XYZ file of N, CA and C in Angstrom:
759
model
N -30.276 -80.247 34.547
C -31.200 -80.135 35.881
C -32.586 -79.313 35.945
N -32.218 -78.132 35.403
C -33.164 -77.044 34.968
C -34.430 -77.800 34.591
N -34.317 -78.770 33.370
C -35.137 -79.135 32.175
C -35.733 -80.433 32.757
N -34.851 -81.090 34.151
C -35.960 -81.768 35.116
C -36.825 -81.493 35.496
N -36.353 -80.043 36.695
C -37.197 -79.409 37.307
C -38.614 -79.046 36.759
N -38.598 -78.405 35.230
C -39.410 -77.851 34.552
C -40.447 -79.074 34.779
N -40.255 -79.933 33.961
C -41.084 -81.522 33.394
C -41.306 -82.192 34.898
N -41.008 -82.059 35.672
C -41.358 -82.730 37.142
C -42.708 -81.701 37.618
N -42.502 -80.269 37.460
C -43.320 -79.413 37.928
C -44.856 -79.275 37.064
N -44.740 -79.696 35.971
C -45.652 -79.673 34.947
C -46.179 -80.911 35.238
N -45.341 -82.267 35.202
C -45.952 -83.733 35.733
C -46.901 -83.339 36.951
N -46.129 -82.688 37.558
C -47.233 -83.110 39.128
C -48.317 -82.356 39.070
N -48.482 -81.342 38.256
C -49.806 -80.237 37.860
C -50.813 -81.340 37.218
N -50.237 -81.904 36.042
C -51.011 -82.864 35.195
C -51.426 -84.101 35.766
N -50.683 -84.510 36.400
C -51.000 -85.738 37.737
C -51.996 -85.810 38.639
N -52.117 -84.611 39.118
C -53.088 -84.261 39.912
C -54.219 -83.986 39.479
N -54.275 -83.292 38.484
C -55.388 -82.742 37.444
C -55.957 -84.549 37.284
N -54.791 -85.526 36.741
C -55.840 -86.409 36.574
C -56.499 -87.356 37.483
N -55.462 -87.505 38.645
C -56.016 -88.289 39.723
C -57.524 -87.684 40.423
N -57.221 -86.124 40.195
C -58.921 -85.784 40.753
C -60.077 -86.050 39.869
N -59.566 -85.922 38.847
C -60.929 -86.460 37.717
C -60.744 -87.965 37.904
N -60.175 -88.750 37.688
C -60.520 -90.504 38.100
C -60.773 -90.975 39.152
N -60.584 -89.902 39.865
C -60.834 -90.317 41.981
C -60.117 -91.602 41.934
N -58.444 -91.043 41.879
C -57.281 -91.968 41.533
C -57.315 -93.040 41.301
N -58.032 -93.194 39.842
C -57.916 -94.323 38.938
C -59.457 -95.128 38.832
N -59.885 -94.581 40.127
C -61.360 -95.603 40.029
C -62.248 -95.640 39.349
N -62.576 -94.319 38.385
C -63.345 -94.098 37.675
C -63.338 -94.576 36.102
N -62.255 -94.850 35.916
C -61.936 -95.154 34.703
C -60.977 -96.383 34.735
N -60.481 -97.241 33.600
C -59.646 -98.070 33.555
C -58.151 -97.765 32.918
N -57.593 -98.846 33.186
C -55.884 -98.591 32.819
C -55.886 -98.383 31.543
N -56.442 -99.038 30.700
C -56.316 -99.036 29.141
C -56.662 -97.457 28.335
N -57.377 -96.620 29.920
C -57.451 -95.429 29.059
C -56.702 -94.172 28.467
N -56.892 -93.666 26.955
C -55.343 -93.428 27.331
C -54.799 -92.200 28.488
N -55.817 -91.382 29.042
C -55.397 -90.422 30.197
C -54.922 -90.987 31.292
N -55.006 -92.778 31.232
C -54.418 -92.840 32.537
C -53.213 -93.487 32.197
N -52.981 -93.956 30.447
C -51.796 -94.063 29.888
C -50.501 -93.128 29.850
N -50.748 -92.022 29.803
C -50.171 -90.722 29.582
C -50.008 -90.148 30.537
N -51.038 -90.029 31.645
C -51.100 -88.994 33.126
C -51.152 -90.142 34.362
N -51.138 -91.115 34.001
C -51.473 -91.877 35.513
C -51.082 -91.928 36.357
N -49.652 -91.540 36.333
C -48.860 -91.609 37.808
C -47.443 -90.172 37.187
N -46.890 -90.358 38.145
C -45.817 -88.927 38.262
C -45.077 -89.779 37.056
N -44.224 -90.686 36.423
C -43.505 -91.035 36.221
C -43.778 -91.202 34.614
N -45.451 -91.333 34.433
C -45.816 -91.458 32.787
C -46.028 -89.953 32.711
N -46.532 -89.270 33.268
C -46.460 -87.611 33.349
C -45.592 -87.304 32.468
N -44.195 -87.795 33.510
C -42.797 -86.913 33.356
C -42.363 -87.492 31.999
N -42.633 -88.776 31.567
C -42.327 -89.524 30.110
C -43.215 -88.876 28.772
N -44.372 -88.631 29.363
C -44.819 -88.213 28.184
C -44.670 -86.579 28.092
N -44.260 -85.495 29.012
C -43.879 -84.540 28.929
C -42.451 -84.253 27.776
N -41.621 -85.225 28.515
C -40.217 -85.273 27.597
C -40.496 -85.533 26.263
N -41.540 -86.918 26.214
C -41.657 -87.350 24.233
C -42.243 -85.995 23.684
N -42.560 -85.189 23.964
C -43.666 -84.034 23.454
C -42.423 -83.418 23.347
N -41.071 -82.844 23.804
C -40.314 -82.183 23.371
C -39.188 -82.620 22.856
N -39.066 -83.754 23.058
C -38.112 -84.396 21.895
C -38.266 -85.622 20.552
N -39.800 -85.188 20.438
C -39.913 -86.066 19.409
C -40.071 -87.275 19.490
N -40.669 -87.697 20.461
C -41.292 -89.308 20.935
C -42.645 -89.515 20.551
N -43.294 -88.674 20.713
C -44.483 -88.904 20.550
C -45.351 -87.392 19.575
N -46.454 -87.676 19.224
C -47.014 -86.485 18.574
C -47.980 -85.783 19.743
N -48.283 -84.223 19.550
C -49.059 -83.628 20.144
C -50.466 -84.105 20.235
N -50.747 -84.524 19.420
C -52.184 -84.952 19.216
C -52.698 -85.654 20.395
N -51.731 -86.431 20.336
C -51.950 -88.163 21.482
C -51.742 -87.905 22.329
N -50.982 -86.670 22.916
C -50.807 -86.106 24.243
C -52.470 -85.048 24.508
N -52.576 -84.194 23.569
C -53.601 -83.289 24.241
C -54.859 -83.700 23.833
N -54.884 -85.292 22.893
C -56.795 -85.579 22.857
C -57.343 -85.925 24.359
N -56.697 -86.655 24.844
C -56.859 -87.271 26.479
C -57.282 -86.124 27.571
N -56.536 -85.172 27.474
C -56.820 -83.733 28.387
C -57.922 -83.485 28.300
N -58.931 -83.487 27.177
C -59.824 -82.766 26.883
C -61.036 -83.734 27.488
N -60.583 -85.014 28.069
C -61.506 -85.973 28.742
C -61.684 -85.110 30.356
N -60.706 -84.024 30.858
C -61.067 -84.192 31.608
C -62.281 -82.740 32.388
N -63.005 -82.063 30.739
C -63.688 -81.230 31.249
C -63.065 -79.943 30.898
N -62.352 -79.310 30.898
C -61.705 -78.044 30.811
C -60.431 -77.917 29.945
N -60.633 -76.635 29.121
C -59.407 -76.738 27.899
C -58.111 -76.061 28.618
N -58.228 -75.708 30.353
C -57.017 -75.087 31.089
C -56.044 -76.033 30.473
N -56.455 -77.245 30.756
C -55.317 -78.483 30.903
C -54.228 -78.447 29.634
N -55.476 -78.089 28.254
C -54.172 -78.286 26.946
C -53.841 -76.963 26.926
N -54.204 -75.672 27.628
C -53.368 -74.720 27.305
C -52.598 -74.757 28.511
N -52.402 -75.118 29.298
C -51.361 -75.758 30.424
C -50.122 -76.339 29.715
N -50.874 -77.364 28.688
C -49.596 -78.187 27.909
C -48.881 -77.811 27.149
N -49.707 -76.765 26.388
C -49.351 -75.679 25.305
C -48.526 -74.557 25.798
N -48.617 -74.596 26.951
C -47.824 -73.597 27.779
C -46.518 -74.284 27.987
N -46.304 -75.093 28.486
C -45.068 -75.750 28.691
C -44.237 -76.325 27.712
N -44.939 -76.435 26.222
C -44.157 -77.008 25.432
C -43.370 -75.502 24.606
N -44.268 -74.529 24.747
C -43.747 -73.158 24.272
C -42.695 -72.861 25.252
N -42.613 -73.203 26.301
C -41.472 -72.424 26.815
C -40.650 -73.185 27.100
N -40.762 -74.399 27.143
C -39.499 -75.354 26.977
C -38.736 -75.548 25.598
N -39.498 -75.187 24.563
C -38.992 -75.280 23.091
C -38.197 -73.883 22.883
N -38.666 -73.064 23.414
C -38.377 -71.147 22.890
C -37.509 -70.793 23.722
N -37.330 -71.298 25.016
C -36.442 -70.692 26.300
C -35.502 -71.391 27.228
N -36.084 -72.605 27.679
C -34.917 -73.523 28.353
C -34.220 -74.272 27.099
N -34.866 -74.497 26.133
C -33.749 -75.406 25.287
C -32.721 -74.362 24.747
N -33.480 -72.940 24.066
C -32.371 -71.858 23.867
C -31.018 -71.928 24.583
N -31.557 -71.531 26.307
C -30.628 -71.554 27.183
C -29.809 -72.653 27.026
N -30.234 -73.998 27.135
C -29.247 -75.155 27.526
C -28.390 -75.222 25.630
N -28.677 -74.402 24.685
C -27.840 -74.546 23.427
C -26.592 -73.791 23.700
N -27.389 -72.216 24.416
C -26.363 -71.668 24.692
C -24.986 -71.779 25.675
N -25.703 -72.366 26.218
C -24.594 -73.095 27.354
C -23.421 -73.737 26.761
N -24.003 -74.492 26.116
C -23.282 -74.943 25.663
C -22.129 -74.791 24.478
N -22.698 -73.617 23.508
C -21.967 -73.140 23.194
C -21.095 -72.092 23.251
N -21.204 -71.651 24.367
C -20.443 -70.648 25.197
C -19.418 -71.515 25.946
N -19.943 -72.600 26.495
C -18.390 -73.560 26.622
C -17.349 -73.850 26.081
N -18.320 -74.548 24.598
C -17.651 -74.719 23.730
C -16.248 -73.687 23.355
N -16.830 -72.500 23.050
C -16.147 -71.092 22.761
C -15.123 -71.065 23.940
N -15.392 -71.127 25.186
C -14.632 -70.636 26.245
C -13.755 -71.755 26.021
N -13.768 -73.218 25.927
C -12.726 -74.204 25.524
C -11.995 -74.213 24.499
N -12.022 -73.598 23.364
C -11.279 -73.250 21.994
C -10.664 -72.172 22.248
N -10.880 -71.044 23.289
C -10.376 -70.028 23.433
C -9.172 -70.750 24.291
N -9.337 -71.678 24.865
C -8.038 -71.994 26.241
C -7.942 -72.812 25.313
N -7.757 -73.659 24.513
C -7.038 -74.316 23.679
C -6.157 -73.443 22.926
N -6.500 -72.458 22.499
C -6.023 -71.496 21.719
C -4.567 -70.888 22.879
N -5.185 -70.583 23.925
C -4.171 -69.814 25.180
C -3.197 -71.273 25.425
N -3.748 -72.428 25.360
C -2.355 -73.247 25.752
C -1.618 -73.697 24.627
N -2.116 -73.222 23.386
C -1.515 -73.849 21.712
C -0.339 -72.724 21.942
N -0.723 -71.653 22.262
C 0.543 -70.361 22.020
C 1.443 -70.238 23.472
N 1.139 -70.507 24.021
C 2.021 -70.886 25.538
C 3.246 -71.923 25.212
N 2.510 -73.225 24.444
C 3.290 -73.953 24.268
C 3.952 -73.837 23.309
N 4.093 -73.017 22.069
C 4.644 -72.719 21.234
C 5.707 -71.869 21.517
N 5.305 -70.715 22.582
C 6.484 -69.832 22.988
C 7.498 -70.694 24.262
N 6.990 -71.654 24.620
C 8.216 -72.040 25.561
C 8.707 -73.491 24.726
N 8.543 -73.678 23.831
C 9.111 -74.621 22.574
C 10.018 -73.318 22.179
N 9.727 -72.224 22.021
C 10.497 -70.919 21.319
C 11.863 -70.868 22.164
N 11.469 -70.919 23.402
C 11.914 -70.344 24.606
C 13.316 -71.550 24.610
N 12.805 -73.063 24.967
C 13.683 -73.871 24.801
C 14.550 -74.225 23.680
N 14.462 -73.753 22.312
C 15.043 -73.935 21.146
C 16.176 -72.630 20.783
N 15.603 -71.856 21.627
C 16.727 -70.670 21.782
C 17.720 -70.697 23.145
N 17.451 -71.544 23.923
C 18.557 -72.202 25.124
C 19.429 -73.304 24.263
N 18.943 -74.065 23.784
C 19.777 -75.046 22.838
C 20.911 -74.307 21.765
N 20.330 -73.158 20.972
C 21.011 -72.129 20.525
C 22.177 -71.461 21.123
N 22.082 -71.100 22.472
C 22.719 -70.494 22.987
C 23.791 -71.530 23.610
N 23.302 -72.715 24.063
C 24.214 -73.757 24.400
C 25.535 -74.048 23.302
N 24.971 -74.043 21.908
C 25.791 -74.506 20.744
C 26.699 -73.568 20.414
N 26.005 -71.976 20.613
C 26.985 -71.170 20.234
C 28.440 -71.023 21.039
N 27.942 -71.415 22.502
C 29.207 -71.428 23.539
C 30.146 -72.355 23.453
N 29.502 -73.467 22.919
C 30.640 -74.673 22.878
C 31.147 -74.449 21.396
N 30.917 -73.791 20.717
C 31.418 -73.702 19.424
C 32.361 -72.323 19.514
N 32.048 -71.487 20.374
C 33.061 -70.172 20.664
C 34.000 -70.240 21.730
N 33.695 -71.846 22.170
C 34.790 -71.706 23.604
C 36.207 -72.123 23.232
N 36.078 -72.958 21.679
C 37.703 -73.133 21.305
C 38.544 -72.236 21.067
N 37.955 -70.887 20.991
C 38.688 -69.521 20.565
C 39.122 -68.845 21.404
N 40.631 -68.419 22.098
C 40.513 -67.471 23.078
C 40.956 -66.044 22.170
N 39.878 -64.927 21.878
C 40.135 -63.863 21.712
C 39.505 -62.633 22.290
N 39.929 -61.693 22.021
C 39.355 -60.151 22.921
C 38.169 -59.775 22.015
N 37.766 -60.354 20.867
C 36.487 -60.654 20.206
C 35.759 -60.817 20.544
N 34.249 -60.532 20.622
C 33.184 -61.761 20.638
C 32.686 -61.831 19.621
N 32.341 -63.400 19.692
C 31.646 -63.026 18.194
C 32.769 -64.258 17.490
N 31.625 -65.408 16.658
C 32.559 -65.960 15.558
C 32.417 -65.785 14.170
N 33.551 -65.883 13.673
C 34.331 -65.345 11.972
C 33.616 -66.247 10.841
N 33.940 -65.999 9.892
C 33.483 -66.727 8.896
C 34.744 -68.211 8.905
N 35.750 -68.090 8.817
C 37.006 -69.143 9.462
C 36.722 -69.989 10.716
N 35.697 -69.550 11.569
C 35.775 -69.971 12.694
C 34.336 -71.258 12.242
N 33.346 -70.336 11.689
C 32.063 -70.869 11.363
C 32.707 -72.113 10.048
N 33.223 -71.973 9.258
C 34.083 -73.115 8.967
C 34.461 -74.379 9.287
N 35.354 -74.158 10.291
C 36.089 -74.566 10.946
C 35.416 -76.029 11.990
N 33.814 -75.022 12.483
C 33.445 -75.674 13.382
C 32.154 -76.778 13.007
N 32.040 -76.114 11.354
C 30.737 -77.143 10.470
C 31.845 -78.367 9.806
N 33.267 -78.181 10.066
C 33.774 -79.445 9.752
C 33.835 -80.856 10.979
N 33.070 -80.464 12.290
C 32.958 -81.467 13.535
C 31.210 -82.087 13.469
N 31.520 -83.199 12.992
C 30.419 -83.983 13.137
C 29.208 -83.906 13.997
N 29.982 -83.792 15.320
C 28.622 -83.172 16.418
C 28.065 -81.723 16.007
N 28.923 -80.817 15.594
C 28.457 -79.746 15.210
C 27.031 -79.954 14.265
N 27.098 -80.913 13.319
C 26.435 -80.976 12.121
C 25.093 -81.751 12.560
N 25.264 -82.821 13.563
C 24.620 -82.950 14.043
C 23.035 -82.120 14.766
N 24.075 -81.311 15.522
C 23.251 -80.312 16.469
C 22.937 -79.468 15.233
N 23.067 -79.002 14.050
C 21.995 -78.227 13.241
C 20.946 -78.776 12.609
N 21.569 -80.533 12.543
C 20.556 -81.217 11.831
C 19.736 -81.282 12.360
N 19.719 -81.627 14.152
C 18.904 -81.558 14.666
C 17.745 -80.762 15.291
N 18.541 -79.516 15.100
C 17.451 -78.624 15.101
C 16.608 -78.030 13.599
N 16.713 -78.814 12.799
C 15.939 -78.466 11.857
C 16.528 -77.404 10.986
N 17.783 -76.977 10.727
C 19.022 -75.974 10.011
C 19.819 -76.341 9.181
N 19.312 -75.917 7.635
C 20.436 -76.152 6.910
C 21.823 -75.397 6.666
N 22.571 -76.552 7.217
C 24.087 -75.440 7.174
C 24.561 -76.493 6.524
N 24.777 -76.329 5.115
C 25.621 -77.418 4.300
C 26.673 -76.162 3.638
N 26.223 -75.302 3.224
C 26.896 -74.082 2.658
C 27.038 -72.683 3.603
N 28.568 -73.557 4.081
C 29.193 -72.467 4.986
C 29.027 -71.096 5.033
N 29.543 -70.891 4.104
C 29.526 -69.359 3.110
C 27.922 -68.647 3.502
N 26.910 -69.390 2.584
C 25.683 -68.458 2.919
C 25.257 -68.595 4.319
N 25.657 -69.529 4.775
C 25.285 -69.532 6.519
C 26.158 -68.619 7.063
N 26.728 -67.990 6.786
C 27.640 -67.126 7.641
C 27.380 -65.606 7.360
N 26.824 -65.486 6.225
C 26.002 -64.150 5.459
C 24.621 -64.254 6.103
N 23.875 -65.059 6.406
C 22.737 -65.316 6.970
C 22.473 -64.746 8.200
N 23.855 -65.134 9.069
C 23.987 -64.870 10.412
C 24.345 -63.641 10.798
N 24.682 -62.826 9.898
C 25.351 -61.420 9.864
C 24.745 -60.486 8.811
N 24.044 -59.810 9.162
C 23.282 -59.247 8.441
C 23.607 -57.953 8.258
N 24.606 -57.721 9.411
C 25.194 -56.591 9.314
C 26.552 -56.043 8.442
N 26.931 -57.139 8.165
C 28.712 -57.292 7.470
C 29.511 -56.736 8.439
N 29.552 -57.025 9.775
C 30.333 -57.166 10.145
C 31.450 -57.616 10.714
N 31.585 -58.989 10.142
C 32.606 -59.690 10.214
C 32.351 -60.744 11.363
N 31.728 -60.517 12.223
C 31.914 -61.262 13.486
C 29.838 -61.658 13.557
N 29.753 -62.785 14.050
C 28.375 -63.315 14.435
C 28.455 -63.009 15.943
N 27.804 -62.130 16.495
C 27.508 -62.395 18.196
C 26.581 -63.260 18.626
N 26.112 -63.612 19.666
C 25.075 -64.178 19.949
C 23.791 -63.647 19.915
N 23.493 -62.888 19.880
C 22.191 -62.558 19.696
C 21.888 -62.475 18.273
N 23.127 -62.358 17.266
C 23.119 -62.698 15.634
C 22.887 -63.766 15.557
N 23.700 -64.855 16.344
C 23.502 -65.998 15.947
C 21.705 -67.158 16.614
N 21.502 -66.078 17.535
C 20.216 -67.184 18.192
C 19.114 -66.621 17.011
N 18.976 -65.860 16.819
C 18.094 -64.691 15.690
C 18.040 -65.019 14.296
N 19.309 -65.320 13.843
C 19.144 -65.962 12.707
C 18.818 -67.505 12.400
N 19.335 -68.314 13.231
C 18.558 -69.278 13.429
C 17.293 -69.642 13.748
N 16.751 -68.499 14.563
C 15.236 -68.756 14.167
C 14.566 -68.715 13.394
N 15.287 -67.571 12.327
C 14.765 -67.466 11.389
C 14.580 -67.997 10.021
N 16.064 -69.462 10.000
C 16.379 -70.319 9.315
C 15.695 -71.787 9.592
N 15.103 -71.706 10.659
C 14.183 -73.187 11.564
C 13.453 -73.368 10.015
N 13.349 -74.807 9.629
C 12.658 -75.461 8.816
C 12.820 -74.671 7.006
N 11.813 -75.483 6.418
C 12.036 -75.420 5.181
C 11.167 -73.965 4.815
N 11.341 -73.033 3.099
C 10.994 -72.012 2.851
C 9.465 -71.775 2.903
N 8.445 -71.534 3.427
C 7.376 -71.037 2.815
C 6.642 -70.540 2.086
N 5.580 -70.037 2.063
C 5.151 -69.317 0.628
C 5.287 -68.114 1.011
N 5.467 -67.380 1.893
C 5.334 -66.348 2.427
C 6.953 -65.842 2.276
N 8.178 -66.961 2.358
C 9.018 -66.394 2.137
C 9.462 -66.390 0.939
N 9.372 -66.763 0.016
C 9.167 -67.129 -1.456
C 8.625 -66.139 -1.832
N 7.079 -65.505 -1.783
C 6.895 -64.029 -1.939
C 7.658 -63.089 -1.812
N 7.988 -63.352 -0.380
C 8.682 -61.871 0.039
C 10.105 -61.953 -0.914
N 10.539 -63.021 -1.516
C 11.851 -62.865 -1.714
C 11.722 -62.202 -3.428
N 10.346 -62.608 -3.686
C 10.124 -62.379 -5.035
C 10.067 -60.929 -5.205
N 9.256 -60.225 -3.931
C 9.240 -58.840 -3.765
C 10.283 -57.936 -3.610
N 11.163 -58.401 -2.911
C 12.436 -57.758 -2.724
C 13.158 -57.734 -4.113
N 13.093 -58.582 -5.110
C 14.001 -58.936 -6.338
C 13.757 -57.591 -7.282
N 12.032 -57.594 -7.337
C 11.498 -56.913 -7.972
C 11.339 -55.282 -7.714
N 11.771 -55.035 -6.356
C 11.944 -53.873 -6.005
C 13.469 -53.413 -6.279
N 14.131 -54.332 -6.242
C 15.870 -54.247 -6.633
C 16.067 -53.391 -7.880
N 14.971 -54.614 -9.151
C 15.288 -54.333 -10.485
C 14.595 -53.055 -10.306
N 13.783 -52.486 -9.826
C 12.966 -51.188 -10.024
C 14.436 -50.029 -9.250
N 14.816 -50.249 -8.231
C 16.142 -49.357 -8.183
C 16.633 -49.546 -8.935
N 17.258 -50.621 -9.945
C 18.661 -50.542 -10.682
C 17.910 -49.571 -11.772
N 16.740 -49.606 -12.655
C 16.319 -49.325 -13.901
C 16.077 -47.797 -13.808
N 16.087 -47.306 -12.300
C 15.904 -45.821 -12.132
C 17.350 -45.572 -12.074
N 18.395 -45.889 -11.168
C 19.521 -45.687 -11.121
C 20.045 -45.365 -12.785
N 20.026 -46.460 -13.573
C 20.475 -46.476 -15.305
C 19.759 -45.354 -16.040
N 18.274 -45.171 -15.706
C 17.879 -43.970 -16.425
C 18.511 -42.648 -15.690
N 18.851 -42.487 -14.336
C 19.349 -40.981 -13.698
C 20.847 -40.901 -14.636
N 21.615 -42.256 -14.898
C 23.032 -41.901 -15.255
C 22.797 -41.829 -16.717
N 21.884 -42.660 -17.463
C 21.848 -41.945 -18.710
C 21.255 -40.570 -19.051
N 20.466 -40.278 -17.986
C 19.936 -38.276 -18.117
C 21.409 -37.368 -18.144
N 22.284 -38.097 -17.212
C 23.152 -37.269 -17.083
C 24.185 -37.403 -17.887
N 24.513 -38.365 -18.673
C 25.419 -38.801 -19.571
C 25.094 -37.955 -20.931
N 23.854 -37.732 -21.063
C 23.291 -36.864 -22.369
C 23.437 -35.579 -21.984
N 23.532 -35.215 -20.411
C 23.464 -33.902 -20.416
C 25.018 -32.899 -20.176
N 26.159 -34.267 -19.991
C 27.352 -33.434 -19.979
C 27.997 -34.257 -21.434
N 28.794 -33.238 -22.570
C 29.042 -33.452 -23.623
C 30.652 -34.336 -22.983
N 30.669 -35.490 -24.245
C 32.068 -36.331 -24.381
C 31.897 -36.860 -22.812
N 30.721 -36.998 -22.529
C 30.792 -38.126 -20.907
C 30.812 -39.252 -21.355
N 29.894 -39.800 -22.466
C 30.237 -41.003 -22.654
C 31.617 -42.076 -22.828
N 31.985 -41.025 -23.554
C 33.936 -41.475 -24.348
C 34.361 -41.733 -22.954
N 34.158 -40.507 -21.933
C 35.315 -40.612 -20.679
C 34.579 -41.906 -19.787
N 33.513 -41.958 -19.895
C 33.144 -43.470 -19.077
C 33.268 -44.630 -19.484
N 33.452 -44.863 -20.822
C 34.125 -45.718 -21.600
C 35.741 -46.407 -21.739
N 36.260 -44.959 -21.677
C 37.835 -45.139 -21.254
C 37.863 -45.472 -19.913
N 36.942 -45.010 -18.845
C 37.377 -45.174 -17.527
C 37.086 -46.495 -16.869
N 35.863 -47.449 -17.680
C 35.870 -48.718 -17.365
C 36.947 -49.597 -18.221
N 37.373 -49.269 -19.188
C 38.481 -50.167 -20.033
C 40.018 -49.640 -19.115
N 40.182 -48.416 -18.850
C 41.174 -48.660 -17.540
C 41.311 -49.207 -16.680
N 40.099 -49.528 -16.255
C 39.911 -50.166 -14.726
C 39.725 -51.326 -14.575
N 39.856 -51.906 -16.165
C 39.333 -53.484 -16.273
C 38.035 -54.107 -16.639
N 37.055 -53.168 -16.200
C 35.992 -53.162 -16.473
C 35.004 -53.850 -17.872
N 34.663 -54.985 -18.028
C 33.979 -55.163 -19.400
C 32.965 -54.140 -19.783
């Protein structure tokens, strides 16, 4: 609308100037370029729009204005082109870009909100699964043991539930160890939900690299411990023989 208003304002000025110069078109025929481009308001608006949209050359539009007898009209045309090109169109482009950025940010917020809701729904389903698995045992202790997990995994319904939630539960003992990071011997509701959320889906590159880093760190710690033991054995006379005898007596190879 801003661009239309500007084109309309300049078109009114040029049309009025041409109309006064030709006395309403009586002093010039319809085939003249001045009347062809600026003979009425519609022609003037069309010519000005084509000037800034690549529809026609500036030379073809400015040459007829010289017939009016003053260079002011050509300067007015150049002011119009400069103003529209360097100000109005840049503003319009900026508005579109700003709207695109805001739209992308809105889409990101919606995506994050949708992912959060999906995680909440997934956690609620895990709670229902835990309650169903734990309902078969009347004990004074809260949580599931490894035997409980093994017994529950024999049920097709529980297997289907784990599979539907994209959790690999084929190896019961590994599943129990993964869900019991504190080695308490029982899996609480919180441990069950958090562990299943971490095990959802397949392993990613980050998981593999993290595992490799942990293995390298464990190897370095083992090497440092071995060096310390070796230094202690060297410092104590007869310690190597005593260590070998102690290992043989305990059945360690």
